[in-house]
PDB file of C-alpha atoms in Angstrom:
ATOM      1  CA  MET A   1      -6.031  -4.112  40.685  1.00  0.00           C
ATOM      2  CA  GLU A   2      -6.649  -1.836  37.717  1.00  0.00           C
ATOM      3  CA  VAL A   3      -5.613  -3.033  34.322  1.00  0.00           C
ATOM      4  CA  LEU A   4      -3.754  -0.146  32.358  1.00  0.00           C
ATOM      5  CA  MET A   5      -4.790  -0.718  28.337  1.00  0.00           C
ATOM      6  CA  PRO A   6      -2.794   1.438  26.284  1.00  0.00           C
ATOM      7  CA  GLU A   7      -4.671   4.528  24.457  1.00  0.00           C
ATOM      8  CA  PRO A   8      -6.590   2.837  21.077  1.00  0.00           C
ATOM      9  CA  GLN A   9      -5.345   3.905  17.821  1.00  0.00           C
ATOM     10  CA  ILE A  10      -5.906   3.978  13.969  1.00  0.00           C
ATOM     11  CA  CYS A  11      -3.320   3.910  11.956  1.00  0.00           C
ATOM     12  CA  VAL A  12      -3.965   2.580   8.887  1.00  0.00           C
ATOM     13  CA  GLU A  13      -1.982   3.893   5.741  1.00  0.00           C
ATOM     14  CA  ARG A  14      -2.676   2.941   2.302  1.00  0.00           C
ATOM     15  CA  THR A  15      -0.422   2.944  -0.373  1.00  0.00           C
ATOM     16  CA  LEU A  16       0.142   2.467  -4.367  1.00  0.00           C
ATOM     17  CA  ALA A  17       2.363  -0.930  -5.326  1.00  0.00           C
ATOM     18  CA  ILE A  18       2.711  -1.953  -8.925  1.00  0.00           C
ATOM     19  CA  ILE A  19       4.254  -5.058 -10.501  1.00  0.00           C
ATOM     20  CA  LYS A  20       6.110  -3.403 -13.583  1.00  0.00           C
ATOM     21  CA  PRO A  21       5.879  -5.354 -16.987  1.00  0.00           C
ATOM     22  CA  ASP A  22       8.727  -7.412 -17.014  1.00  0.00           C
ATOM     23  CA  VAL A  23       7.989  -8.959 -13.799  1.00  0.00           C
ATOM     24  CA  ILE A  24       4.459  -9.486 -13.718  1.00  0.00           C
ATOM     25  CA  GLY A  25       5.501 -13.562 -14.549  1.00  0.00           C
ATOM     26  CA  LYS A  26       6.418 -13.325 -11.095  1.00  0.00           C
ATOM     27  CA  GLU A  27       2.878 -11.964  -9.594  1.00  0.00           C
ATOM     28  CA  GLU A  28       2.132 -14.798  -7.237  1.00  0.00           C
ATOM     29  CA  GLU A  29       5.468 -14.475  -6.052  1.00  0.00           C
ATOM     30  CA  ILE A  30       5.597 -11.076  -5.020  1.00  0.00           C
ATOM     31  CA  GLU A  31       1.420 -10.956  -3.706  1.00  0.00           C
ATOM     32  CA  ASP A  32       2.573 -13.614  -1.553  1.00  0.00           C
ATOM     33  CA  LEU A  33       5.889 -11.753   0.175  1.00  0.00           C
ATOM     34  CA  ILE A  34       3.400  -8.559   0.545  1.00  0.00           C
ATOM     35  CA  LEU A  35       0.772 -10.963   2.544  1.00  0.00           C
ATOM     36  CA  ARG A  36       3.690 -12.424   4.797  1.00  0.00           C
ATOM     37  CA  SER A  37       5.166  -8.659   5.229  1.00  0.00           C
ATOM     38  CA  GLY A  38       1.920  -7.933   6.728  1.00  0.00           C
ATOM     39  CA  PHE A  39       0.187  -6.024   4.004  1.00  0.00           C
ATOM     40  CA  HIS A  40      -3.782  -6.088   3.181  1.00  0.00           C
ATOM     41  CA  ILE A  41      -4.031  -5.615  -0.435  1.00  0.00           C
ATOM     42  CA  ILE A  42      -7.504  -3.481  -0.480  1.00  0.00           C
ATOM     43  CA  GLN A  43      -7.768  -3.289  -4.411  1.00  0.00           C
ATOM     44  CA  LYS A  44      -6.337  -4.502  -7.276  1.00  0.00           C
ATOM     45  CA  ARG A  45      -6.217  -4.617 -10.990  1.00  0.00           C
ATOM     46  CA  LYS A  46      -4.342  -5.704 -14.294  1.00  0.00           C
ATOM     47  CA  LEU A  47      -4.050  -2.457 -16.873  1.00  0.00           C
ATOM     48  CA  GLN A  48      -1.943  -1.655 -19.627  1.00  0.00           C
ATOM     49  CA  LEU A  49      -1.176   2.163 -19.660  1.00  0.00           C
ATOM     50  CA  SER A  50      -0.564   3.928 -22.749  1.00  0.00           C
ATOM     51  CA  PRO A  51       2.760   5.976 -22.948  1.00  0.00           C
ATOM     52  CA  GLU A  52       0.083   9.296 -22.620  1.00  0.00           C
ATOM     53  CA  GLN A  53      -1.384   7.924 -19.302  1.00  0.00           C
ATOM     54  CA  CYS A  54       2.060   6.917 -17.873  1.00  0.00           C
ATOM     55  CA  SER A  55       3.231  10.889 -18.532  1.00  0.00           C
ATOM     56  CA  ASN A  56       0.664  11.717 -16.358  1.00  0.00           C
ATOM     57  CA  PHE A  57       1.558   9.478 -13.734  1.00  0.00           C
ATOM     58  CA  TYR A  58       4.948  10.540 -13.764  1.00  0.00           C
ATOM     59  CA  ALA A  59       4.425  13.716 -14.485  1.00  0.00           C
ATOM     60  CA  GLU A  60       6.591  14.667 -11.546  1.00  0.00           C
ATOM     61  CA  GLN A  61       9.946  12.706 -13.326  1.00  0.00           C
ATOM     62  CA  PHE A  62       9.167  15.041 -16.324  1.00  0.00           C
ATOM     63  CA  GLY A  63      12.335  16.593 -17.515  1.00  0.00           C
ATOM     64  CA  LYS A  64      14.455  13.662 -16.074  1.00  0.00           C
ATOM     65  CA  LEU A  65      16.885  12.488 -18.746  1.00  0.00           C
ATOM     66  CA  PHE A  66      15.141   9.000 -18.147  1.00  0.00           C
ATOM     67  CA  PHE A  67      11.806  10.546 -18.387  1.00  0.00           C
ATOM     68  CA  PRO A  68      11.103   8.849 -22.139  1.00  0.00           C
ATOM     69  CA  ASN A  69      12.910   5.937 -21.737  1.00  0.00           C
ATOM     70  CA  LEU A  70      10.364   5.361 -18.399  1.00  0.00           C
ATOM     71  CA  THR A  71       6.744   5.859 -20.129  1.00  0.00           C
ATOM     72  CA  ALA A  72       8.049   3.574 -23.100  1.00  0.00           C
ATOM     73  CA  TYR A  73       9.169   0.908 -20.231  1.00  0.00           C
ATOM     74  CA  MET A  74       5.900   1.308 -18.092  1.00  0.00           C
ATOM     75  CA  SER A  75       3.637   1.133 -21.119  1.00  0.00           C
ATOM     76  CA  SER A  76       5.615  -1.795 -22.904  1.00  0.00           C
ATOM     77  CA  GLY A  77       3.192  -4.190 -21.461  1.00  0.00           C
ATOM     78  CA  PRO A  78       0.815  -5.159 -18.964  1.00  0.00           C
ATOM     79  CA  ILE A  79       1.250  -3.860 -15.284  1.00  0.00           C
ATOM     80  CA  VAL A  80      -0.805  -5.136 -12.235  1.00  0.00           C
ATOM     81  CA  ALA A  81      -1.520  -2.322  -9.524  1.00  0.00           C
ATOM     82  CA  MET A  82      -2.831  -2.605  -5.962  1.00  0.00           C
ATOM     83  CA  VAL A  83      -3.930  -0.654  -2.910  1.00  0.00           C
ATOM     84  CA  LEU A  84      -1.778  -1.880  -0.057  1.00  0.00           C
ATOM     85  CA  ALA A  85      -2.564  -0.629   3.750  1.00  0.00           C
ATOM     86  CA  ARG A  86      -1.214  -1.101   6.987  1.00  0.00           C
ATOM     87  CA  ASN A  87      -0.297   0.527   9.947  1.00  0.00           C
ATOM     88  CA  CYS A  88       2.641   2.860   8.088  1.00  0.00           C
ATOM     89  CA  ALA A  89       2.614   1.660   4.615  1.00  0.00           C
ATOM     90  CA  VAL A  90       4.198   4.135   2.744  1.00  0.00           C
ATOM     91  CA  SER A  91       7.483   3.305   4.580  1.00  0.00           C
ATOM     92  CA  TYR A  92       7.546  -0.398   5.200  1.00  0.00           C
ATOM     93  CA  TRP A  93       6.552  -1.193   1.335  1.00  0.00           C
ATOM     94  CA  LYS A  94       9.377   1.593   0.528  1.00  0.00           C
ATOM     95  CA  GLU A  95      11.906  -0.382   3.138  1.00  0.00           C
ATOM     96  CA  LEU A  96      10.660  -3.814   1.587  1.00  0.00           C
ATOM     97  CA  LEU A  97      11.515  -2.116  -2.189  1.00  0.00           C
ATOM     98  CA  GLY A  98      14.687  -0.882  -1.263  1.00  0.00           C
ATOM     99  CA  PRO A  99      16.738   1.253  -3.192  1.00  0.00           C
ATOM    100  CA  SER A 100      15.161   2.282  -6.764  1.00  0.00           C
ATOM    101  CA  ASN A 101      18.625   1.485  -8.425  1.00  0.00           C
ATOM    102  CA  SER A 102      18.308  -2.965  -8.434  1.00  0.00           C
ATOM    103  CA  LEU A 103      22.043  -2.955  -8.700  1.00  0.00           C
ATOM    104  CA  ARG A 104      22.270  -0.760  -5.932  1.00  0.00           C
ATOM    105  CA  ALA A 105      19.737  -2.766  -4.158  1.00  0.00           C
ATOM    106  CA  ARG A 106      21.844  -6.142  -4.232  1.00  0.00           C
ATOM    107  CA  ILE A 107      24.126  -4.485  -2.730  1.00  0.00           C
ATOM    108  CA  THR A 108      22.909  -2.455  -0.054  1.00  0.00           C
ATOM    109  CA  HIS A 109      20.020  -4.488   0.421  1.00  0.00           C
ATOM    110  CA  PRO A 110      20.469  -7.865  -0.727  1.00  0.00           C
ATOM    111  CA  HIS A 111      16.511  -9.561   0.117  1.00  0.00           C
ATOM    112  CA  SER A 112      14.553  -6.254  -1.147  1.00  0.00           C
ATOM    113  CA  LEU A 113      11.724  -6.818  -3.904  1.00  0.00           C
ATOM    114  CA  ARG A 114      13.733  -4.527  -6.192  1.00  0.00           C
ATOM    115  CA  ALA A 115      16.997  -6.781  -5.710  1.00  0.00           C
ATOM    116  CA  LEU A 116      15.210  -9.835  -6.209  1.00  0.00           C
ATOM    117  CA  TYR A 117      12.854  -8.840  -9.369  1.00  0.00           C
ATOM    118  CA  GLY A 118      14.608  -5.725 -10.798  1.00  0.00           C
ATOM    119  CA  THR A 119      17.454  -6.077 -13.458  1.00  0.00           C
ATOM    120  CA  ASP A 120      18.925  -2.238 -13.272  1.00  0.00           C
ATOM    121  CA  GLU A 121      18.247   1.751 -11.980  1.00  0.00           C
ATOM    122  CA  LEU A 122      14.927   1.951 -14.894  1.00  0.00           C
ATOM    123  CA  ARG A 123      13.592  -1.881 -14.970  1.00  0.00           C
ATOM    124  CA  ASN A 124      13.318  -2.277 -11.125  1.00  0.00           C
ATOM    125  CA  GLY A 125      10.819  -4.287 -11.396  1.00  0.00           C
ATOM    126  CA  LEU A 126       8.027  -2.643  -8.878  1.00  0.00           C
ATOM    127  CA  HIS A 127       6.943   0.849  -7.626  1.00  0.00           C
ATOM    128  CA  GLY A 128       6.098   2.101  -4.658  1.00  0.00           C
ATOM    129  CA  SER A 129       4.779   5.634  -3.584  1.00  0.00           C
ATOM    130  CA  LEU A 130       6.678   8.144  -2.332  1.00  0.00           C
ATOM    131  CA  SER A 131       5.033   9.636   0.346  1.00  0.00           C
ATOM    132  CA  ILE A 132       1.460   9.341   1.997  1.00  0.00           C
ATOM    133  CA  SER A 133       0.182  12.905  -0.655  1.00  0.00           C
ATOM    134  CA  SER A 134       1.322  10.833  -3.155  1.00  0.00           C
ATOM    135  CA  ALA A 135       0.080   7.693  -2.606  1.00  0.00           C
ATOM    136  CA  GLU A 136      -3.377   8.860  -2.065  1.00  0.00           C
ATOM    137  CA  LYS A 137      -2.610  10.838  -5.930  1.00  0.00           C
ATOM    138  CA  GLU A 138      -1.332   7.709  -7.392  1.00  0.00           C
ATOM    139  CA  ILE A 139      -4.408   5.681  -6.223  1.00  0.00           C
ATOM    140  CA  ARG A 140      -6.589   8.333  -7.260  1.00  0.00           C
ATOM    141  CA  PHE A 141      -4.550   8.219 -10.580  1.00  0.00           C
ATOM    142  CA  ILE A 142      -4.578   4.277 -11.308  1.00  0.00           C
ATOM    143  CA  PHE A 143      -8.382   3.739  -9.472  1.00  0.00           C
ATOM    144  CA  PRO A 144     -10.755   6.464 -10.078  1.00  0.00           C
ATOM    145  CA  GLU A 145     -13.757   4.934  -8.505  1.00  0.00           C
ATOM    146  CA  ALA A 146     -11.738   4.453  -5.083  1.00  0.00           C
ATOM    147  CA  ILE A 147     -12.843   6.139  -2.044  1.00  0.00           C
ATOM    148  CA  LEU A 148     -10.683   7.551   0.397  1.00  0.00           C
ATOM    149  CA  GLU A 149     -11.369   8.918   3.422  1.00  0.00           C
ATOM    150  CA  PRO A 150      -8.933  10.697   5.364  1.00  0.00           C
ATOM    151  CA  VAL A 151      -8.250   7.751   8.190  1.00  0.00           C
ATOM    152  CA  PRO A 152      -8.755   9.834  11.572  1.00  0.00           C
ATOM    153  CA  THR A 153      -5.920   9.850  14.163  1.00  0.00           C
ATOM    154  CA  GLY A 154      -5.595  11.211  17.274  1.00  0.00           C
ATOM    155  CA  GLN A 155      -8.406  13.313  18.660  1.00  0.00           C
ATOM    156  CA  ARG A 156     -10.622  12.864  16.401  1.00  0.00           C
ATOM    157  CA  ALA A 157     -10.153   8.513  16.234  1.00  0.00           C
ATOM    158  CA  ARG A 158     -10.747   8.636  20.080  1.00  0.00           C
ATOM    159  CA  ASP A 159     -13.489  11.034  19.686  1.00  0.00           C
ATOM    160  CA  TYR A 160     -15.419   8.582  17.029  1.00  0.00           C
ATOM    161  CA  LEU A 161     -14.333   5.494  19.131  1.00  0.00           C
ATOM    162  CA  ASN A 162     -16.368   7.154  22.266  1.00  0.00           C
ATOM    163  CA  LEU A 163     -18.655   8.749  20.403  1.00  0.00           C
ATOM    164  CA  TYR A 164     -19.662   5.360  18.333  1.00  0.00           C
ATOM    165  CA  VAL A 165     -17.656   2.670  19.020  1.00  0.00           C
ATOM    166  CA  LYS A 166     -18.016   2.363  22.947  1.00  0.00           C
ATOM    167  CA  PRO A 167     -21.618   2.898  23.458  1.00  0.00           C
ATOM    168  CA  THR A 168     -22.487  -0.096  20.678  1.00  0.00           C
ATOM    169  CA  LEU A 169     -20.337  -2.207  22.386  1.00  0.00           C
ATOM    170  CA  LEU A 170     -20.977  -1.411  25.552  1.00  0.00           C
ATOM    171  CA  ALA A 171     -24.903  -1.955  24.677  1.00  0.00           C
ATOM    172  CA  ALA A 172     -24.392  -5.471  23.364  1.00  0.00           C
ATOM    173  CA  LEU A 173     -21.957  -6.706  25.853  1.00  0.00           C
ATOM    174  CA  THR A 174     -24.578  -5.768  28.630  1.00  0.00           C
ATOM    175  CA  ALA A 175     -27.236  -7.285  26.598  1.00  0.00           C
ATOM    176  CA  LEU A 176     -25.358 -10.707  26.373  1.00  0.00           C
ATOM    177  CA  CYS A 177     -24.347 -10.606  30.263  1.00  0.00           C
ATOM    178  CA  LYS A 178     -28.036 -10.829  30.693  1.00  0.00           C
ATOM    179  CA  GLU A 179     -29.009 -13.735  28.766  1.00  0.00           C
ATOM    180  CA  LYS A 180     -28.463 -16.922  30.044  1.00  0.00           C
ATOM    181  CA  PRO A 181     -27.735 -19.546  27.196  1.00  0.00           C
ATOM    182  CA  ALA A 182     -29.804 -22.474  28.039  1.00  0.00           C
ATOM    183  CA  ASP A 183     -26.488 -24.628  26.981  1.00  0.00           C
ATOM    184  CA  PRO A 184     -23.418 -23.174  27.092  1.00  0.00           C
ATOM    185  CA  MET A 185     -21.481 -25.707  25.872  1.00  0.00           C
TER     186      MET A 185
END
């Protein structure tokens, strides 16, 4: 009888998470929720952004009415930035965050992080990348030393597994089978 195994998949994404200045005191509690939600914290750093750095980080929001308040808020104190990784990290993180308006989040997503830690639309407690491309850009901004290699998917992942992983495993398992341990227990 042949056992059918699913095709191996390498589908790990990274996203940026930021604990904003007004909820920095809840850092450990928030990190615990992140880890219990299946994320791995790949990198983490505590820093304080200048108003100019905040303007650059939120450049896509430039021209909107809330932009000056956003940059003032984000530069008002230290933040904790984390690179999170897991399958579909961007979408799962957005789901865990809930709506950007904390008041709306309390009604529609009462168990979301923004419902729990945010106070209003601007002070929503946490930041999350909107897409994979914005996550890469934001991670490079906060962690300029980070190496962001594209994660292979589809045929590239299968080719990598066939070329590098399977031969190594086969050789190691074959060698292991040829060795008879003196005392298996």
